[in-house]
Short mmCIF file of C-alpha atoms and ligand atoms in Angstrom, two decimals:
data_model
loop_
_atom_site.label_atom_id
_atom_site.label_comp_id
_atom_site.label_asym_id
_atom_site.label_seq_id
_atom_site.Cartn_x
_atom_site.Cartn_y
_atom_site.Cartn_z
CA UNK A 878 316.57 -143.88 185.58
CA UNK A 879 318.55 -145.61 182.81
CA UNK A 880 318.58 -149.35 183.54
CA UNK A 881 322.27 -149.53 182.62
CA UNK A 882 323.53 -147.55 185.62
CA UNK A 883 323.95 -148.88 189.15
CA UNK A 884 323.08 -145.47 190.67
CA UNK A 885 319.88 -145.13 192.68
CA UNK A 886 318.40 -141.64 193.05
CA UNK A 887 317.88 -140.48 196.64
CA UNK A 888 314.36 -139.93 197.92
CA UNK A 889 314.85 -136.17 197.53
CA UNK A 890 315.66 -136.64 193.86
CA UNK A 891 312.32 -138.35 193.41
CA UNK A 892 310.75 -135.05 194.43
CA UNK A 893 312.59 -133.14 191.70
CA UNK A 894 310.62 -132.37 188.56
CA UNK A 895 311.60 -130.77 185.28
CA UNK A 896 310.46 -127.16 185.12
CA UNK A 897 307.31 -127.24 183.02
CA UNK A 898 308.19 -123.77 181.79
CA UNK A 899 311.58 -124.86 180.51
CA UNK A 900 309.94 -127.81 178.77
CA UNK A 901 307.42 -125.45 177.15
CA UNK A 902 310.17 -123.06 176.13
CA UNK A 903 311.93 -125.83 174.22
CA UNK A 904 308.81 -126.29 172.06
CA UNK A 905 308.03 -122.63 171.68
CA UNK A 906 311.43 -121.27 170.81
CA UNK A 907 310.90 -122.41 167.23
CA UNK A 908 311.25 -119.64 164.68
CA UNK A 909 307.96 -118.03 163.73
CA UNK A 910 306.27 -118.54 167.11
CA UNK A 911 305.43 -115.45 169.14
CA UNK A 912 306.43 -116.62 172.57
CA UNK A 913 304.67 -114.81 175.38
CA UNK A 914 305.67 -117.75 177.57
CA UNK A 915 309.18 -117.21 178.91
CA UNK A 916 309.85 -114.66 181.61
CA UNK A 917 312.99 -113.44 179.87
CA UNK A 918 313.97 -109.79 180.32
CA UNK A 919 314.20 -107.90 177.02
CA UNK A 920 317.72 -108.44 175.68
CA UNK A 921 317.52 -104.91 174.23
CA UNK A 922 317.91 -103.59 177.80
CA UNK A 923 321.23 -105.33 178.48
CA UNK A 924 323.94 -102.68 178.97
CA UNK A 925 326.44 -104.27 176.63
CA UNK A 926 328.77 -101.30 176.26
CA UNK A 927 328.96 -100.64 180.01
CA UNK A 928 329.67 -104.34 180.60
CA UNK A 929 332.39 -104.36 177.96
CA UNK A 930 334.11 -101.36 179.53
CA UNK A 931 333.79 -102.82 183.01
CA UNK A 932 335.30 -106.15 181.86
CA UNK A 933 338.28 -104.34 180.41
CA UNK A 934 338.74 -102.25 183.54
CA UNK A 935 338.46 -105.20 185.95
CA UNK A 936 340.94 -107.25 183.92
CA UNK A 937 343.31 -104.29 183.71
CA UNK A 938 343.12 -103.14 187.34
CA UNK A 939 342.51 -106.32 189.35
CA UNK A 940 343.12 -109.38 187.17
CA UNK A 941 344.67 -111.51 189.88
CA UNK A 942 341.83 -110.89 192.33
CA UNK A 943 339.09 -111.16 189.72
CA UNK A 944 340.26 -114.59 188.59
CA UNK A 945 341.09 -116.00 192.04
CA UNK A 946 338.90 -117.83 194.60
CA UNK A 947 337.07 -115.32 196.76
CA UNK A 948 334.98 -114.85 199.90
CA UNK A 949 331.80 -116.92 200.28
CA UNK A 950 329.91 -113.87 201.55
CA UNK A 951 330.47 -112.04 198.27
CA UNK A 952 332.52 -109.06 197.04
CA UNK A 953 332.63 -106.59 199.93
CA UNK A 954 332.01 -103.38 197.91
CA UNK A 955 329.04 -105.03 196.19
CA UNK A 956 327.60 -106.05 199.58
CA UNK A 957 328.05 -102.44 200.73
CA UNK A 958 326.25 -101.22 197.61
CA UNK A 959 323.33 -103.61 198.20
CA UNK A 960 322.93 -102.51 201.82
CA UNK A 961 322.99 -98.82 200.85
CA UNK A 962 320.54 -99.42 197.97
CA UNK A 963 318.05 -101.23 200.19
CA UNK A 964 318.32 -98.64 202.93
CA UNK A 965 317.53 -95.93 200.39
CA UNK A 966 314.84 -97.67 198.30
CA UNK A 967 313.19 -100.18 200.64
CA UNK A 968 313.35 -98.19 203.87
CA UNK A 969 315.47 -100.97 205.33
CA UNK A 970 318.19 -100.50 207.91
CA UNK A 971 320.76 -103.16 207.12
CA UNK A 972 324.52 -103.38 207.03
CA UNK A 973 326.77 -105.18 204.58
CA UNK A 974 327.48 -107.94 207.10
CA UNK A 975 323.89 -109.12 206.63
CA UNK A 976 324.27 -109.34 202.85
CA UNK A 977 325.28 -112.55 201.05
CA UNK A 978 325.67 -112.68 197.27
CA UNK A 979 324.18 -115.92 195.88
CA UNK A 980 324.41 -117.20 192.33
CA UNK A 981 321.08 -115.63 191.39
CA UNK A 982 318.24 -115.22 193.85
CA UNK A 983 317.23 -118.72 192.76
CA UNK A 984 320.18 -120.00 194.79
CA UNK A 985 318.91 -117.88 197.67
CA UNK A 986 315.70 -119.93 197.57
CA UNK A 987 317.70 -123.16 197.64
CA UNK A 988 319.95 -122.03 200.49
CA UNK A 989 316.98 -120.81 202.53
CA UNK A 990 315.23 -124.13 201.98
CA UNK A 991 318.34 -126.12 202.87
CA UNK A 992 318.78 -124.22 206.12
CA UNK A 993 315.13 -123.96 207.17
CA UNK A 994 313.15 -126.97 205.92
CA UNK A 995 313.14 -130.37 207.63
CA UNK A 996 311.22 -133.12 205.91
CA UNK A 997 307.49 -132.87 206.52
CA UNK A 998 307.89 -129.31 207.86
CA UNK A 999 305.13 -126.99 206.71
CA UNK A 1000 305.92 -124.15 204.33
CA UNK A 1001 303.23 -121.65 203.36
CA UNK A 1002 303.01 -120.27 199.82
CA UNK A 1003 300.78 -117.93 197.84
CA UNK A 1004 298.13 -119.29 195.45
CA UNK A 1005 299.45 -119.39 192.77
CA UNK A 1006 303.18 -118.94 193.40
CA UNK A 1007 306.57 -118.88 191.68
CA UNK A 1008 307.20 -122.30 190.18
CA UNK A 1009 310.97 -122.04 190.68
CA UNK A 1010 310.46 -121.72 194.43
CA UNK A 1011 308.31 -124.84 194.52
CA UNK A 1012 311.12 -126.59 192.66
CA UNK A 1013 313.76 -125.27 195.06
CA UNK A 1014 311.80 -126.32 198.16
CA UNK A 1015 310.67 -129.77 196.96
CA UNK A 1016 313.95 -131.71 197.53
CA UNK A 1017 313.87 -130.76 201.23
CA UNK A 1018 310.56 -132.62 201.48
CA UNK A 1019 308.28 -129.97 202.98
CA UNK A 1020 304.52 -130.13 203.24
CA UNK A 1021 303.50 -127.17 201.11
CA UNK A 1022 300.40 -125.29 202.27
CA UNK A 1023 298.77 -123.08 199.63
CA UNK A 1024 297.28 -119.96 201.23
CA UNK A 1025 293.94 -118.56 200.08
CA UNK A 1026 294.88 -115.45 198.09
CA UNK A 1027 293.15 -112.64 196.21
CA UNK A 1028 294.33 -110.08 193.63
CA UNK A 1029 296.66 -108.56 196.26
CA UNK A 1030 298.25 -111.78 197.48
CA UNK A 1031 297.58 -114.02 200.46
CA UNK A 1032 294.79 -113.26 202.90
CA UNK A 1033 296.18 -112.33 206.33
CA UNK A 1034 293.58 -114.50 208.08
CA UNK A 1035 294.59 -117.50 205.99
CA UNK A 1036 298.23 -116.84 206.87
CA UNK A 1037 297.43 -116.63 210.59
CA UNK A 1038 295.28 -119.77 210.49
CA UNK A 1039 297.98 -121.85 208.78
CA UNK A 1040 300.94 -120.45 210.72
CA UNK A 1041 301.17 -122.90 213.62
CA UNK A 1042 304.44 -124.82 213.37
CA UNK A 1043 305.22 -123.63 209.82
CA UNK A 1044 308.89 -122.90 209.07
CA UNK A 1045 308.15 -119.83 206.97
CA UNK A 1046 305.77 -118.25 204.49
CA UNK A 1047 307.20 -117.57 201.04
CA UNK A 1048 305.84 -114.21 199.87
CA UNK A 1049 306.15 -112.09 196.70
CA UNK A 1050 304.74 -108.64 197.49
CA UNK A 1051 305.80 -106.90 194.24
CA UNK A 1052 304.47 -107.76 190.76
CA UNK A 1053 304.37 -111.45 191.51
CA UNK A 1054 305.43 -114.13 189.09
CA UNK A 1055 302.98 -115.32 187.77
CA UNK A 1056 300.02 -113.03 188.57
CA UNK A 1057 301.64 -109.58 188.59
CA UNK A 1058 299.84 -108.81 191.86
CA UNK A 1059 301.21 -106.24 194.29
CA UNK A 1060 300.38 -105.99 197.99
CA UNK A 1061 298.87 -102.69 199.09
CA UNK A 1062 300.26 -100.84 202.10
CA UNK A 1063 297.34 -102.13 204.20
CA UNK A 1064 297.93 -105.74 203.10
CA UNK A 1065 301.62 -105.49 203.96
CA UNK A 1066 300.82 -104.23 207.43
CA UNK A 1067 298.19 -106.91 208.00
CA UNK A 1068 300.49 -109.70 206.79
CA UNK A 1069 303.37 -108.58 208.99
CA UNK A 1070 301.12 -108.13 212.03
CA UNK A 1071 299.66 -111.63 211.53
CA UNK A 1072 303.13 -113.13 211.06
CA UNK A 1073 304.49 -111.40 214.16
CA UNK A 1074 301.52 -112.51 216.27
CA UNK A 1075 302.06 -116.10 215.14
CA UNK A 1076 305.88 -115.88 215.23
CA UNK A 1077 305.86 -117.02 211.59
CA UNK A 1078 309.10 -116.12 209.75
CA UNK A 1079 308.76 -114.73 206.23
CA UNK A 1080 310.84 -115.33 203.11
CA UNK A 1081 310.34 -112.21 200.96
CA UNK A 1082 311.30 -112.58 197.29
CA UNK A 1083 311.55 -109.29 195.41
CA UNK A 1084 313.13 -109.58 191.95
CA UNK A 1085 310.54 -107.31 190.28
CA UNK A 1086 310.11 -104.47 192.80
CA UNK A 1087 312.13 -101.93 190.81
CA UNK A 1088 310.05 -102.50 187.64
CA UNK A 1089 307.13 -100.26 188.61
CA UNK A 1090 305.36 -98.13 186.01
CA UNK A 1091 303.58 -95.27 187.75
CA UNK A 1092 304.59 -95.28 191.40
CA UNK A 1093 306.96 -97.42 193.45
CA UNK A 1094 305.29 -100.13 195.52
CA UNK A 1095 305.16 -99.67 199.31
CA UNK A 1096 308.33 -100.55 201.27
CA UNK A 1097 309.38 -104.16 201.79
CA UNK A 1098 308.08 -106.52 204.46
CA UNK A 1099 311.67 -106.78 205.71
CA UNK A 1100 311.65 -103.06 206.55
CA UNK A 1101 308.72 -103.70 208.91
CA UNK A 1102 310.08 -106.75 210.74
CA UNK A 1103 313.85 -106.99 210.22
CA UNK A 1104 314.48 -109.94 212.52
CA UNK A 1105 311.60 -111.99 211.12
CA UNK A 1106 312.11 -111.61 207.37
CA UNK A 1107 314.72 -113.19 205.10
CA UNK A 1108 314.88 -110.97 202.01
CA UNK A 1109 315.92 -111.89 198.45
CA UNK A 1110 316.78 -109.50 195.62
CA UNK A 1111 318.25 -109.90 192.14
CA UNK A 1112 320.27 -108.16 189.46
CA UNK A 1113 318.59 -110.32 186.80
CA UNK A 1114 315.72 -108.00 185.90
CA UNK A 1115 317.55 -104.69 186.22
CA UNK A 1116 320.85 -105.64 184.58
CA UNK A 1117 321.19 -109.09 183.00
CA UNK A 1118 320.10 -112.56 184.17
CA UNK A 1119 323.06 -114.35 182.59
CA UNK A 1120 325.36 -112.86 185.21
CA UNK A 1121 323.53 -114.93 187.87
CA UNK A 1122 323.83 -112.39 190.66
CA UNK A 1123 321.34 -111.93 193.45
CA UNK A 1124 321.42 -110.94 197.09
CA UNK A 1125 320.21 -112.32 200.38
CA UNK A 1126 319.68 -110.09 203.40
CA UNK A 1127 319.49 -112.19 206.53
CA UNK A 1128 318.79 -111.47 210.18
CA UNK A 1129 322.25 -111.69 211.84
CA UNK A 1130 321.36 -114.81 213.83
CA UNK A 1131 320.52 -116.74 210.65
CA UNK A 1132 323.39 -115.49 208.48
CA UNK A 1133 326.10 -118.00 209.55
CA UNK A 1134 323.98 -121.01 208.59
CA UNK A 1135 323.20 -119.55 205.16
CA UNK A 1136 326.89 -118.84 204.69
CA UNK A 1137 327.80 -122.43 205.57
CA UNK A 1138 325.19 -123.68 203.10
CA UNK A 1139 326.63 -121.36 200.45
CA UNK A 1140 330.16 -122.62 201.09
CA UNK A 1141 329.01 -126.20 200.73
CA UNK A 1142 327.07 -125.44 197.57
CA UNK A 1143 329.71 -123.66 195.45
CA UNK A 1144 332.28 -121.91 197.71
CA UNK A 1145 331.34 -118.50 196.30
CA UNK A 1146 329.52 -116.69 193.51
CA UNK A 1147 331.81 -115.90 190.52
CA UNK A 1148 333.94 -113.00 191.70
CA UNK A 1149 334.61 -111.85 188.14
CA UNK A 1150 330.88 -111.24 187.62
CA UNK A 1151 330.56 -109.52 190.99
CA UNK A 1152 333.42 -107.15 190.25
CA UNK A 1153 332.05 -106.32 186.82
CA UNK A 1154 328.59 -105.58 188.13
CA UNK A 1155 329.99 -103.47 190.94
CA UNK A 1156 332.09 -101.56 188.43
CA UNK A 1157 329.01 -100.91 186.27
CA UNK A 1158 326.65 -99.82 189.05
CA UNK A 1159 328.90 -98.15 191.61
CA UNK A 1160 328.46 -94.61 190.28
CA UNK A 1161 324.69 -94.48 189.91
CA UNK A 1162 324.30 -96.30 186.59
CA UNK A 1163 321.02 -97.90 187.67
CA UNK A 1164 319.52 -94.46 188.44
CA UNK A 1165 319.15 -93.92 184.70
CA UNK A 1166 319.16 -97.51 183.46
CA UNK A 1167 316.23 -98.77 185.54
CA UNK A 1168 313.91 -95.87 184.56
CA UNK A 1169 314.69 -96.69 180.91
CA UNK A 1170 313.69 -100.34 181.48
CA UNK A 1171 310.50 -99.18 183.23
CA UNK A 1172 309.57 -96.90 180.34
CA UNK A 1173 310.14 -99.66 177.80
CA UNK A 1174 308.21 -102.28 179.76
CA UNK A 1175 305.36 -99.84 180.34
CA UNK A 1176 304.99 -99.44 176.56
CA UNK A 1177 304.93 -103.22 176.22
CA UNK A 1178 302.37 -103.49 179.01
CA UNK A 1179 300.21 -100.90 177.25
CA UNK A 1180 300.50 -102.77 173.95
CA UNK A 1181 299.39 -106.02 175.56
CA UNK A 1182 296.56 -104.30 177.42
CA UNK A 1183 295.32 -102.75 174.15
CA UNK A 1184 295.48 -106.10 172.35
CA UNK A 1185 293.76 -107.93 175.20
CA UNK A 1186 290.94 -105.38 175.27
CA UNK A 1187 290.61 -105.60 171.48
CA UNK A 1188 290.61 -109.39 171.18
CA UNK A 1189 289.68 -110.91 174.53
CA UNK A 1190 287.16 -108.59 176.23
CA UNK A 1191 284.29 -110.68 177.49
CA UNK A 1192 286.29 -113.89 177.02
CA UNK A 1193 289.11 -113.60 179.53
CA UNK A 1194 289.50 -111.64 182.75
CA UNK A 1195 292.61 -109.96 184.06
CA UNK A 1196 293.90 -107.25 186.39
CA UNK A 1197 296.14 -104.82 184.49
CA UNK A 1198 299.62 -105.12 186.05
CA UNK A 1199 301.22 -101.91 187.33
CA UNK A 1200 304.76 -103.28 187.15
CA UNK A 1201 306.81 -106.40 186.54
CA UNK A 1202 306.60 -108.59 183.46
CA UNK A 1203 303.33 -110.55 183.43
CA UNK A 1204 299.61 -110.59 182.72
CA UNK A 1205 297.61 -113.36 184.37
CA UNK A 1206 294.47 -114.39 182.49
CA UNK A 1207 291.45 -116.22 183.79
CA UNK A 1208 289.56 -118.05 181.06
CA UNK A 1209 286.02 -119.39 181.13
CA UNK A 1210 285.84 -122.21 183.70
CA UNK A 1211 285.49 -125.03 181.16
CA UNK A 1212 288.66 -124.13 179.22
CA UNK A 1213 291.81 -126.05 180.11
CA UNK A 1214 294.85 -123.94 179.29
CA UNK A 1215 297.13 -127.01 179.30
CA UNK A 1216 295.04 -128.56 176.50
CA UNK A 1217 294.85 -125.22 174.72
CA UNK A 1218 298.63 -124.74 174.50
CA UNK A 1219 299.39 -127.11 171.58
CA UNK A 1220 296.60 -125.43 169.58
CA UNK A 1221 298.02 -122.02 170.39
CA UNK A 1222 301.51 -123.11 169.31
CA UNK A 1223 299.99 -124.38 166.06
CA UNK A 1224 298.35 -120.98 165.64
CA UNK A 1225 301.74 -119.30 166.15
CA UNK A 1226 301.91 -118.20 169.79
CA UNK A 1227 302.82 -119.61 173.19
CA UNK A 1228 301.88 -118.93 176.82
CA UNK A 1229 302.47 -120.73 180.10
CA UNK A 1230 299.44 -122.62 181.43
CA UNK A 1231 298.66 -121.36 184.94
CA UNK A 1232 298.36 -124.85 186.44
CA UNK A 1233 302.17 -125.02 186.71
CA UNK A 1234 302.15 -122.35 189.42
CA UNK A 1235 299.84 -124.06 191.91
CA UNK A 1236 301.22 -126.05 194.82
CA UNK A 1237 297.93 -127.98 194.90
CA UNK A 1238 294.48 -127.87 193.29
CA UNK A 1239 295.59 -126.13 190.08
CA UNK A 1240 293.13 -123.80 188.38
CA UNK A 1241 293.48 -125.06 184.85
CA UNK A 1242 291.56 -122.15 183.27
CA UNK A 1243 294.43 -119.72 183.91
CA UNK A 1244 297.51 -118.70 181.94
CA UNK A 1245 300.52 -116.37 182.17
CA UNK A 1246 301.62 -114.00 179.43
CA UNK A 1247 304.96 -112.18 179.49
CA UNK A 1248 304.86 -108.74 177.89
CA UNK A 1249 308.56 -107.88 178.01
CA UNK A 1250 310.34 -110.33 175.71
CA UNK A 1251 308.51 -109.71 172.41
CA UNK A 1252 308.15 -106.31 170.70
CA UNK A 1253 304.67 -104.67 170.61
CA UNK A 1254 303.80 -105.71 167.00
CA UNK A 1255 304.47 -109.33 167.90
CA UNK A 1256 302.44 -108.97 171.08
CA UNK A 1257 299.45 -107.90 168.96
CA UNK A 1258 299.92 -110.87 166.60
CA UNK A 1259 300.31 -113.25 169.55
CA UNK A 1260 297.17 -112.06 171.35
CA UNK A 1261 295.18 -112.17 168.09
CA UNK A 1262 296.29 -115.80 167.63
CA UNK A 1263 295.38 -116.62 171.23
CA UNK A 1264 291.94 -115.11 170.69
CA UNK A 1265 291.39 -117.29 167.60
CA UNK A 1266 292.13 -120.53 169.44
CA UNK A 1267 290.14 -119.42 172.48
CA UNK A 1268 287.09 -118.57 170.39
CA UNK A 1269 287.39 -121.95 168.66
CA UNK A 1270 287.53 -123.67 172.06
CA UNK A 1271 284.69 -121.68 173.63
C1 PLP B 714 309.82 -114.67 191.71
C2 PLP B 714 311.16 -115.05 191.27
N1 PLP B 714 312.10 -115.31 192.18
C3 PLP B 714 313.35 -115.64 191.83
C4 PLP B 714 313.71 -115.74 190.51
C5 PLP B 714 315.12 -116.13 190.17
O1 PLP B 714 315.82 -115.06 189.68
P1 PLP B 714 317.42 -115.02 189.56
O2 PLP B 714 317.95 -116.33 190.06
O3 PLP B 714 317.71 -114.79 188.13
O4 PLP B 714 317.85 -113.89 190.46
C6 PLP B 714 312.77 -115.47 189.51
C7 PLP B 714 313.14 -115.59 188.09
O5 PLP B 714 312.39 -115.42 187.18
C8 PLP B 714 311.47 -115.12 189.91
O6 PLP B 714 310.50 -114.86 189.00
#
């Protein structure tokens, strides 16, 4: 810290790190670089006109309420909408009283960590896992245990073996960030059975579940074990991330503590945003909007798959994602993606080195590519550039 200030950071602050991705984005957002790094939804999908109309309507019909302090739980009609949506699409059976609206599901991760993690408590994560969750958990000083995982997610036996005394396992069953993996029906069952046998609570994070291309993924873990799963969802990938709206669905016994943590954090999520989003979605808007996003992202996925096959067959390995926003590439063992990045940026493209997503023992020969932010012609140029630097490094 700056020597000129008398402040001393707390021990928890020592655990905080800058997001490597945000640092990379600063370098790569230069004009002329094809960035396949950031996980930004395509801005072309933002429903600008619907938002504009909803803003006007909210300010006309409920200006005093929309600009006033509001309930920490969230806007009641939006909580009702979330419960009904999950009951229909995730085979859940929840009521609005279990729903809390955080400022993005990222805040849900922070609130869950604040309520559930004591220092040195064990928290189980996938290998690799979402970097933002590692960042959210770190200040609460957990011992992070990285579970052995395959192309479908964590191995149920590894989960069972590590469960003793752990506070929860953080799981991403649908189109994971960063790997794009999705748990099969059988894997979901096995994970939930293992967790129930070990009385291991689960934190299920599902921001990408609606972005499937051919068939919806199997129902949520929360639908299989309602009292043992804390569920997070988001409006970021289906509407617009700048609104910062997510949702938490909590078992009733846990809800009051999360609510108290929310009150302490920021009193409530912006009510103006909540009212606007409710106004936009309340009459089935997402029933046509989300399929349009899926169709667009599927085209992008296909473009990246074609380019990868053309330029990187025999050099890199990947599993073609069936939803979400990312390809995860495994490079030859001797190639370090962290060292490769500056060369790639010089060649005109950017990716995120996979090492950032490991809680421990990073596999440095991995990288993440986002296929949704850049248009297909740029994807082709970006992958061609990546292939050039990879061939030079091989
Ligand atoms: C797996 C995962 N969880 C949570 C988030 C946070 O999303 P938001 O706070 O925008 O809802 C992200 C964002 O990219 C994510 O990839």
